[in-house]
Short mmCIF file of C-alpha atoms and ligand atoms in Angstrom, two decimals:
data_model
loop_
_atom_site.label_atom_id
_atom_site.label_comp_id
_atom_site.label_asym_id
_atom_site.label_seq_id
_atom_site.Cartn_x
_atom_site.Cartn_y
_atom_site.Cartn_z
CA MET A 171 -198.19 12.45 90.27
CA LYS A 172 -195.03 10.85 87.88
CA THR A 173 -194.93 10.11 84.37
CA ASN A 174 -193.39 9.14 81.47
CA LYS A 175 -194.76 11.07 79.03
CA THR A 176 -191.13 11.90 77.08
CA THR A 177 -190.60 15.85 76.08
CA ILE A 178 -188.07 18.06 74.28
CA ILE A 179 -185.79 17.53 77.06
CA SER A 180 -185.76 13.92 78.18
CA GLY A 181 -185.46 11.20 75.70
CA VAL A 182 -183.95 11.22 72.70
CA PRO A 183 -185.70 13.82 70.72
CA ARG A 184 -183.97 16.03 72.83
CA THR A 185 -180.43 15.89 71.22
CA SER A 186 -181.58 17.58 68.23
CA ILE A 187 -181.36 20.19 70.48
CA MET A 188 -177.66 19.80 71.42
CA VAL A 189 -177.17 19.23 67.48
CA ALA A 190 -178.68 22.89 66.80
CA ALA A 191 -176.34 24.28 69.20
CA VAL A 192 -174.25 23.17 67.99
CA ARG A 193 -174.93 24.35 64.38
CA THR A 194 -176.15 27.25 65.71
CA LEU A 195 -172.43 28.26 66.83
CA ILE A 196 -170.35 26.96 63.70
CA THR A 197 -173.95 29.64 61.84
CA ASN A 198 -172.31 31.96 64.06
CA PHE A 199 -168.54 31.36 62.87
CA PHE A 200 -169.91 31.13 59.04
CA ILE A 201 -171.18 35.11 59.53
CA LYS A 202 -167.81 36.48 61.00
CA GLU A 203 -165.70 34.31 58.57
CA GLN A 204 -167.92 35.90 55.96
CA LEU A 205 -166.79 39.43 57.53
CA GLU A 206 -163.26 39.48 57.89
CA LYS A 207 -162.95 38.42 54.40
CA GLU A 208 -165.29 39.82 52.25
CA GLN A 209 -165.84 42.71 54.58
CA ARG A 210 -169.96 42.88 53.81
CA LEU A 211 -173.13 39.89 54.28
CA GLU A 212 -174.79 39.07 50.86
CA ALA A 213 -178.63 40.06 51.41
CA HIS A 214 -179.71 37.17 52.02
CA LEU A 215 -177.62 36.70 55.32
CA LEU A 216 -178.84 40.19 56.73
CA PRO A 217 -181.90 39.14 58.18
CA TYR A 218 -179.98 36.66 60.04
CA TYR A 219 -177.27 39.05 60.87
CA GLU A 220 -178.99 41.85 61.68
CA ASN A 221 -181.75 39.92 63.88
CA ILE A 222 -179.08 37.63 65.29
CA TYR A 223 -175.83 37.88 65.44
CA LYS A 224 -175.70 41.05 65.61
CA LYS A 225 -176.83 39.96 69.17
CA GLU A 226 -175.42 37.59 69.96
CA ASN A 227 -171.80 36.26 67.67
CA VAL A 228 -171.04 33.39 69.91
CA VAL A 229 -168.93 30.86 67.22
CA ALA A 230 -167.86 28.03 67.76
CA LYS A 231 -164.33 28.02 65.43
CA THR A 232 -164.78 25.16 62.99
CA LYS A 233 -162.25 24.08 60.25
CA LEU A 234 -166.04 24.36 58.07
CA SER A 235 -168.32 26.36 58.54
CA VAL A 236 -172.10 25.88 57.70
CA TYR A 237 -175.21 28.33 56.97
CA ASP A 238 -178.55 27.15 58.97
CA PRO A 239 -179.90 29.50 60.26
CA TYR A 240 -183.19 28.35 61.94
CA ALA A 241 -181.24 26.45 64.43
CA PHE A 242 -180.34 29.52 66.62
CA PHE A 243 -184.24 29.59 67.61
CA PHE A 244 -184.10 26.30 68.56
CA SER A 245 -181.19 26.15 71.09
CA SER A 246 -181.82 29.57 72.24
CA THR A 247 -184.97 28.95 75.10
CA GLU A 248 -184.51 28.03 78.64
CA GLU A 249 -185.32 24.52 77.05
CA SER A 250 -181.91 23.99 75.59
CA LYS A 251 -180.36 25.91 78.94
CA THR A 252 -182.76 23.16 80.59
CA ILE A 253 -180.83 19.78 78.54
CA ILE A 254 -177.27 20.73 80.21
CA LEU A 255 -177.70 21.85 83.41
CA ASN A 256 -179.92 17.97 84.05
CA SER A 257 -177.00 16.45 82.56
CA LEU A 258 -174.91 18.50 84.28
CA ASP A 259 -177.18 17.16 87.93
CA LYS A 260 -176.10 13.76 86.63
CA ILE A 261 -172.72 14.45 86.48
CA ALA A 262 -172.11 15.87 89.46
CA GLU A 263 -173.53 12.81 91.30
CA SER A 264 -172.58 10.25 88.99
CA CYS A 265 -168.76 11.54 88.36
CA PRO A 266 -168.49 14.52 90.82
CA LYS A 267 -164.54 14.48 90.34
CA VAL A 268 -164.83 14.03 86.18
CA PHE A 269 -163.05 17.42 85.77
CA GLU A 270 -160.14 16.97 87.71
CA THR A 271 -158.67 15.24 84.10
CA GLN A 272 -156.58 17.01 81.85
CA MET A 273 -158.61 16.69 78.68
CA PHE A 274 -161.05 18.99 81.40
CA LYS A 275 -159.18 21.03 82.30
CA ASP A 276 -157.50 22.15 78.66
CA HIS A 277 -160.99 22.62 77.40
CA PHE A 278 -162.37 25.39 80.22
CA SER A 279 -158.65 27.17 79.39
CA ASP A 280 -159.30 27.39 76.11
CA CYS A 281 -162.93 28.69 77.04
CA GLY A 282 -161.67 30.80 79.97
CA LEU A 283 -162.35 29.07 82.80
CA PRO A 284 -160.85 28.26 85.70
CA GLU A 285 -158.57 25.31 85.12
CA ASP A 286 -159.59 24.11 88.87
CA LEU A 287 -163.65 24.21 87.68
CA THR A 288 -166.47 21.97 89.80
CA VAL A 289 -169.65 21.13 88.40
CA ASP A 290 -171.01 22.48 90.21
CA GLY A 291 -169.60 25.65 89.44
CA MET A 292 -169.83 25.63 86.16
CA ILE A 293 -173.71 24.44 87.02
CA ASN A 294 -173.29 27.85 88.01
CA ILE A 295 -171.48 29.48 85.41
CA ILE A 296 -174.31 27.62 83.14
CA LYS A 297 -176.95 29.24 85.34
CA ASP A 298 -176.09 32.91 84.40
CA SER A 299 -175.20 32.18 81.23
CA SER A 300 -177.53 33.00 78.35
CA PRO A 301 -178.23 29.34 76.23
CA LEU A 302 -176.20 29.91 73.50
CA LYS A 303 -172.96 30.55 75.49
CA ALA A 304 -174.24 27.55 78.07
CA TRP A 305 -173.71 25.60 74.54
CA SER A 306 -170.87 27.08 73.91
CA LEU A 307 -168.65 26.05 76.89
CA VAL A 308 -169.94 22.42 76.94
CA SER A 309 -169.36 21.35 73.29
CA PHE A 310 -165.84 20.34 72.70
CA ASN A 311 -163.66 21.40 69.25
CA ASN A 312 -163.98 17.42 68.27
CA PHE A 313 -167.78 17.26 68.69
CA ASN A 314 -168.11 21.43 66.51
CA ASN A 315 -165.69 19.90 63.88
CA HIS A 316 -167.59 16.75 63.69
CA MET A 317 -171.32 18.44 63.29
CA ALA A 318 -169.91 21.16 60.42
CA LEU A 319 -168.32 18.19 58.00
CA ARG A 320 -171.74 15.96 58.68
CA THR A 321 -173.74 18.85 57.93
CA LYS A 322 -172.10 20.49 55.09
CA PHE A 323 -171.29 16.74 53.59
CA ILE A 324 -175.15 16.85 53.50
CA ASP A 325 -175.87 19.97 52.43
CA ASP A 326 -173.51 19.94 49.65
CA TYR A 327 -174.69 16.52 48.62
CA VAL A 328 -178.68 17.48 49.12
CA LEU A 329 -177.64 20.67 46.77
CA SER A 330 -176.30 18.54 43.99
CA ASN A 331 -179.87 16.42 43.76
CA ILE A 332 -182.12 19.21 44.27
CA ASP A 333 -183.32 18.53 40.63
CA LYS A 334 -182.86 14.45 39.99
CA TYR A 335 -185.56 14.51 42.49
CA GLN A 336 -189.43 15.53 43.35
CA GLN A 337 -189.41 13.33 47.12
CA PHE A 338 -186.42 13.98 49.20
CA VAL A 339 -187.64 11.82 53.02
CA ILE A 340 -185.62 12.85 56.38
CA LEU A 341 -186.22 10.00 59.27
CA GLY A 342 -184.94 10.80 62.49
CA ALA A 343 -185.54 14.29 61.35
CA GLY A 344 -185.40 16.53 64.75
CA LEU A 345 -185.00 19.93 64.17
CA ASP A 346 -182.96 19.80 60.56
CA THR A 347 -184.46 22.68 58.54
CA ARG A 348 -182.87 21.64 54.83
CA ALA A 349 -186.33 21.67 54.07
CA LEU A 350 -186.40 25.42 54.17
CA ARG A 351 -183.27 26.62 53.49
CA MET A 352 -182.52 24.57 50.50
CA PRO A 353 -183.84 25.73 47.81
CA PHE A 354 -186.20 23.53 46.91
CA SER A 355 -188.51 24.28 43.39
CA ASN A 356 -192.25 23.72 44.27
CA SER A 357 -192.59 20.68 42.58
CA THR A 358 -190.84 18.61 45.70
CA THR A 359 -191.78 18.23 48.49
CA VAL A 360 -190.17 17.00 51.97
CA TRP A 361 -191.70 14.86 53.95
CA GLU A 362 -189.63 14.36 58.31
CA ILE A 363 -190.40 11.93 60.65
CA ASP A 364 -189.47 12.40 64.33
CA PHE A 365 -191.40 11.97 67.52
CA PRO A 366 -193.93 13.91 68.05
CA GLU A 367 -192.81 16.03 71.21
CA THR A 368 -190.16 16.51 68.33
CA PHE A 369 -192.31 18.10 65.67
CA GLU A 370 -194.68 20.12 68.97
CA TYR A 371 -190.89 22.03 69.60
CA LYS A 372 -190.22 22.52 65.81
CA GLU A 373 -193.45 23.54 64.92
CA THR A 374 -193.71 26.11 67.97
CA ILE A 375 -190.20 27.85 66.91
CA LEU A 376 -190.34 28.10 63.24
CA LYS A 377 -193.72 29.40 62.80
CA GLU A 378 -191.98 32.86 64.53
CA ALA A 379 -188.73 32.01 63.26
CA VAL A 380 -189.32 32.31 59.56
CA LYS A 381 -191.45 35.75 60.56
CA ILE A 382 -187.62 36.76 60.65
CA ILE A 383 -186.08 34.48 57.97
CA PRO A 384 -188.22 33.72 54.94
CA PRO A 385 -187.24 30.02 54.21
CA ILE A 386 -185.37 30.05 50.40
CA SER A 387 -186.96 26.91 50.17
CA GLN A 388 -190.96 27.07 48.00
CA ALA A 389 -191.21 22.68 48.20
CA ARG A 390 -193.98 20.91 50.49
CA ASN A 391 -192.95 19.99 54.11
CA ILE A 392 -194.98 18.18 55.93
CA HIS A 393 -194.08 16.78 59.70
CA ILE A 394 -194.94 12.84 60.19
CA SER A 395 -195.46 12.24 63.63
CA GLY A 396 -194.78 8.64 65.30
CA ASN A 397 -192.06 5.76 66.64
CA LEU A 398 -189.98 4.25 62.83
CA ILE A 399 -188.97 1.61 64.67
CA GLY A 400 -191.58 -1.69 65.74
CA ASN A 401 -194.92 -0.77 63.07
CA ASN A 402 -195.16 0.98 59.56
CA GLU A 403 -197.81 3.69 60.22
CA TRP A 404 -194.84 5.83 59.45
CA ILE A 405 -195.60 4.40 55.89
CA THR A 406 -199.34 4.97 55.59
CA LYS A 407 -199.35 8.17 56.47
CA LEU A 408 -196.13 8.86 54.06
CA GLU A 409 -198.54 7.50 51.34
CA GLU A 410 -201.60 9.62 52.80
CA SER A 411 -199.64 12.56 52.85
CA GLY A 412 -199.30 12.14 49.28
CA PHE A 413 -195.89 10.15 48.48
CA ASN A 414 -195.41 7.65 45.46
CA LYS A 415 -193.66 5.25 45.91
CA ASN A 416 -192.59 4.36 42.05
CA LYS A 417 -191.20 7.80 41.72
CA PRO A 418 -187.68 7.50 43.30
CA THR A 419 -186.61 9.00 45.66
CA LEU A 420 -183.57 10.43 48.25
CA TRP A 421 -183.56 9.33 52.06
CA ILE A 422 -181.81 11.25 54.95
CA LEU A 423 -181.01 9.10 57.92
CA GLU A 424 -178.87 11.53 59.39
CA GLY A 425 -177.48 11.14 63.65
CA LEU A 426 -180.48 8.65 63.74
CA LEU A 427 -179.18 4.63 63.25
CA MET A 428 -177.01 4.81 66.74
CA TYR A 429 -180.57 4.99 68.55
CA ILE A 430 -181.53 1.89 66.28
CA SER A 431 -180.04 -1.74 67.86
CA ASN A 432 -179.02 -4.15 64.81
CA GLU A 433 -182.10 -5.85 63.91
CA ASP A 434 -184.27 -2.46 64.20
CA ILE A 435 -182.17 -1.17 61.46
CA GLU A 436 -182.59 -3.32 59.42
CA ILE A 437 -186.09 -3.82 59.75
CA LEU A 438 -186.41 0.24 59.26
CA MET A 439 -184.09 -0.37 55.98
CA ASN A 440 -186.23 -2.59 54.19
CA GLN A 441 -189.16 -0.90 54.78
CA ILE A 442 -187.83 1.57 53.48
CA SER A 443 -186.39 -0.47 50.26
CA SER A 444 -190.25 -1.93 49.38
CA ILE A 445 -191.18 1.75 49.63
CA SER A 446 -188.07 2.73 47.26
CA PRO A 447 -188.27 1.68 43.15
CA THR A 448 -185.04 1.86 40.57
CA ASP A 449 -182.73 5.45 41.25
CA SER A 450 -183.23 5.98 44.64
CA THR A 451 -180.36 6.75 46.77
CA LEU A 452 -180.04 6.37 51.22
CA LEU A 453 -177.45 8.42 52.26
CA ILE A 454 -177.53 6.93 56.29
CA GLN A 455 -174.96 7.83 59.34
CA THR A 456 -173.48 5.58 61.84
CA LEU A 457 -171.19 5.00 64.05
CA SER A 458 -167.98 3.46 63.66
CA GLY A 459 -167.48 0.49 66.04
CA ASP A 460 -164.30 2.18 67.57
CA TYR A 461 -166.68 5.53 69.13
CA LYS A 462 -166.45 4.67 72.78
CA ASP A 463 -162.72 5.12 72.36
CA ARG A 464 -162.72 8.23 70.12
CA SER A 465 -165.96 9.86 71.43
CA LYS A 466 -164.23 10.89 75.11
CA ALA A 467 -164.26 14.88 73.97
CA GLN A 468 -167.29 15.80 72.43
CA THR A 469 -169.05 17.46 75.05
CA LEU A 470 -169.47 17.46 78.34
CA LEU A 471 -172.73 15.95 77.97
CA SER A 472 -171.07 13.17 75.57
CA SER A 473 -171.83 10.47 78.45
CA SER A 474 -175.16 10.80 78.58
CA VAL A 475 -175.49 10.50 75.70
CA ARG A 476 -173.11 7.76 74.38
CA ASP A 477 -176.56 5.76 76.78
CA SER A 478 -178.80 6.21 74.03
CA PHE A 479 -177.02 4.41 71.67
CA LYS A 480 -177.63 1.23 70.65
CA SER A 481 -175.27 0.44 67.51
CA SER A 482 -172.16 1.21 65.80
CA SER A 483 -171.11 -0.35 62.50
CA ASN A 484 -167.48 0.11 60.71
CA ASN A 485 -169.39 -2.52 58.01
CA PRO A 486 -172.40 0.67 57.32
CA GLU A 487 -172.20 -0.28 53.53
CA GLN A 488 -174.32 -4.18 54.91
CA TYR A 489 -176.95 -1.60 55.89
CA LEU A 490 -177.22 -0.70 52.41
CA ILE A 491 -176.11 -4.10 50.51
CA LYS A 492 -178.32 -6.13 52.18
CA CYS A 493 -181.62 -4.08 52.06
CA GLY A 494 -180.67 -3.40 48.25
CA PHE A 495 -179.18 -0.25 47.81
CA THR A 496 -176.29 -2.08 46.43
CA LYS A 497 -174.63 0.28 43.01
CA GLU A 498 -172.21 2.75 43.61
CA ILE A 499 -171.52 2.29 47.92
CA LYS A 500 -169.35 4.94 48.94
CA THR A 501 -168.23 5.62 52.70
CA PHE A 502 -167.04 8.83 53.91
CA ASP A 503 -165.52 9.05 57.47
CA GLU A 504 -164.68 11.95 58.75
CA HIS A 505 -161.19 12.35 57.30
CA ASP A 506 -162.71 11.36 54.18
CA ILE A 507 -164.32 14.71 54.32
CA GLU A 508 -162.05 16.80 56.04
CA LYS A 509 -159.80 15.60 52.33
CA LEU A 510 -162.73 16.65 50.24
CA TYR A 511 -162.91 20.48 51.37
CA LEU A 512 -159.36 20.91 53.02
CA SER A 513 -155.93 20.76 51.21
CA PRO A 514 -155.02 17.15 51.23
CA GLN A 515 -151.76 18.11 52.27
CA SER A 516 -153.54 19.74 55.27
CA THR A 517 -151.42 17.82 58.06
CA ASP A 518 -153.80 19.17 60.86
CA VAL A 519 -156.05 16.77 61.41
CA VAL A 520 -160.05 18.18 62.49
CA CYS A 521 -161.38 16.22 64.70
CA LYS A 522 -160.85 11.39 64.97
CA ALA A 523 -162.73 9.70 62.42
CA PHE A 524 -165.75 8.19 64.40
CA SER A 525 -168.93 8.32 62.07
CA GLN A 526 -169.20 7.41 58.68
CA LEU A 527 -171.55 8.90 56.17
CA THR A 528 -172.35 5.78 53.26
CA ASN A 529 -175.22 6.22 50.42
CA GLY A 530 -176.39 4.42 47.60
CA TYR A 531 -178.16 4.05 44.91
CA LYS A 532 -180.93 1.51 44.07
C1 LIG B 672 -179.40 13.65 66.78
S1 LIG B 672 -181.00 13.59 66.17
C2 LIG B 672 -180.42 13.87 64.31
C3 LIG B 672 -181.83 15.32 63.67
C4 LIG B 672 -181.17 15.92 62.92
N1 LIG B 672 -181.66 14.72 61.97
C5 LIG B 672 -180.04 15.88 62.38
O1 LIG B 672 -178.74 15.61 62.05
O2 LIG B 672 -180.07 17.46 62.94
C6 LIG B 672 -181.84 12.57 66.72
C7 LIG B 672 -183.32 12.58 65.82
O3 LIG B 672 -184.05 10.98 65.84
C8 LIG B 672 -184.86 10.74 66.62
N2 LIG B 672 -185.83 9.44 66.90
C9 LIG B 672 -184.21 8.82 67.39
N3 LIG B 672 -185.27 7.55 67.39
C10 LIG B 672 -186.54 8.35 66.52
C11 LIG B 672 -187.30 6.57 65.99
N4 LIG B 672 -186.93 5.99 67.15
N5 LIG B 672 -188.82 7.35 65.97
C12 LIG B 672 -188.71 8.46 65.14
N6 LIG B 672 -187.89 8.85 65.62
C13 LIG B 672 -186.55 9.24 66.09
C14 LIG B 672 -185.56 12.10 67.39
O4 LIG B 672 -185.79 12.57 68.75
C15 LIG B 672 -183.78 13.02 66.84
O5 LIG B 672 -184.62 14.13 66.39
#
C-alpha cells in the first residue's frame, strides 16, 4: 500500500541531508588546509582526522572553510545516496538532455568525468560511488561556496553572542550540529525544531557519532518535533521544556524561510515575537527575489529543490520590522560576507549572491 508518509529521503526534510553533505566536503577541505598550512592538527581535530578524514578525504575546494565534524555521519548513509539517485531518476524522466549544456560539460570536466556523460551514465557512476564521493560529483562550486559562507557567518555570529544569551532556538534545524560543536556553557539551552522524521534520523546517527567525536558543548540540547506552520503546538512544547519567554533569546532560521509562503512567514515571525522580550535577536536567511536567475548552477539536484521554494524577498528587513525586531537591522548578501572574510581587494567572485542573511534586535 502506498502512503504519503514523509521520511528523511522525501519531502523537505531531505534538504537537511543535502546541506550536511556539502558541509562534510567543506569540513574535509578545512582539515586539508590545516594540514597543508600547519603540517599538524590541533588535538581536538584528531578524532575526526583519525576516524574519518584518513578513510575518506573527499573535499570541496571552497574559498572559506568550516568545521562540522558530525556532518559526515549524516551524509555517508544509504539514505543520503538514495536522495541523489531519486533526483537523478526524475531528471532522466523529465529532462534527459540536460547534461548536454556547456555548464554541465564544464562541471564534469572539473570532476574528471567524461564531458559527454548522460544522465543514465551518471546514475551508474553514483551507484558505484560512496555517498560522499557521489555528493562531490553532483554539487557545483557555487553551491559549495554558498554553504561555506552561510555556515561560517552564522557560526561566527553564534560565537560572538555565546555569552550574551542562555536561550538559543534553531527553527527548521535539520542536521545543524551547533548545539554539539560550539562551546556553549552548561547554563545554555539550545532548542531545535523540525519534523519528527528529521529528528528520528538525526538522533539515531548522533547516538553513535558522539562516541567518536565528543561534543565540546555543555549546553542542554532539546529537540522539538512538529510543523512550524499552522499551529502553536511548537510554542507550547517549547515552554513545557523550560523555555522562558521573559529571557532574551537568539533565534536562528537558516535554510528555512524559502520553504514557507510569505503569509505563513508573517504568522511565524509574529509567533516568535510574541515570546521574545527586548534584547532578543532574530537571524534569518532568505532567498533574494532573483534567485531563479542566479541559482541555475548550484547542484545537479537544485531543480528538484527549487520546486519546493515558496518565498523570496528583496527586502528581508521587512520580515523583521513587521514583527517588532526593529533595532540595528543588517542584511548581508554573499558578496558582503565574502568581503568580511576575504581581502576587499579580491576581484574573485566566490559565488553570485542568491541569498542573504538578515539580523536584528528587539
Ligand atoms: C535546507 S534544511 C536546513 C537545515 C538547517 N537549518 C541547516 O542549515 O543545516 C531545511 C530544514 O527545514 C525544515 N522545515 C521546513 N519546513 C518546516 C516546517 N514547516 N516545520 C518544521 N521544519 C521545517 C526541514 O525539515 C529541513 O530540515
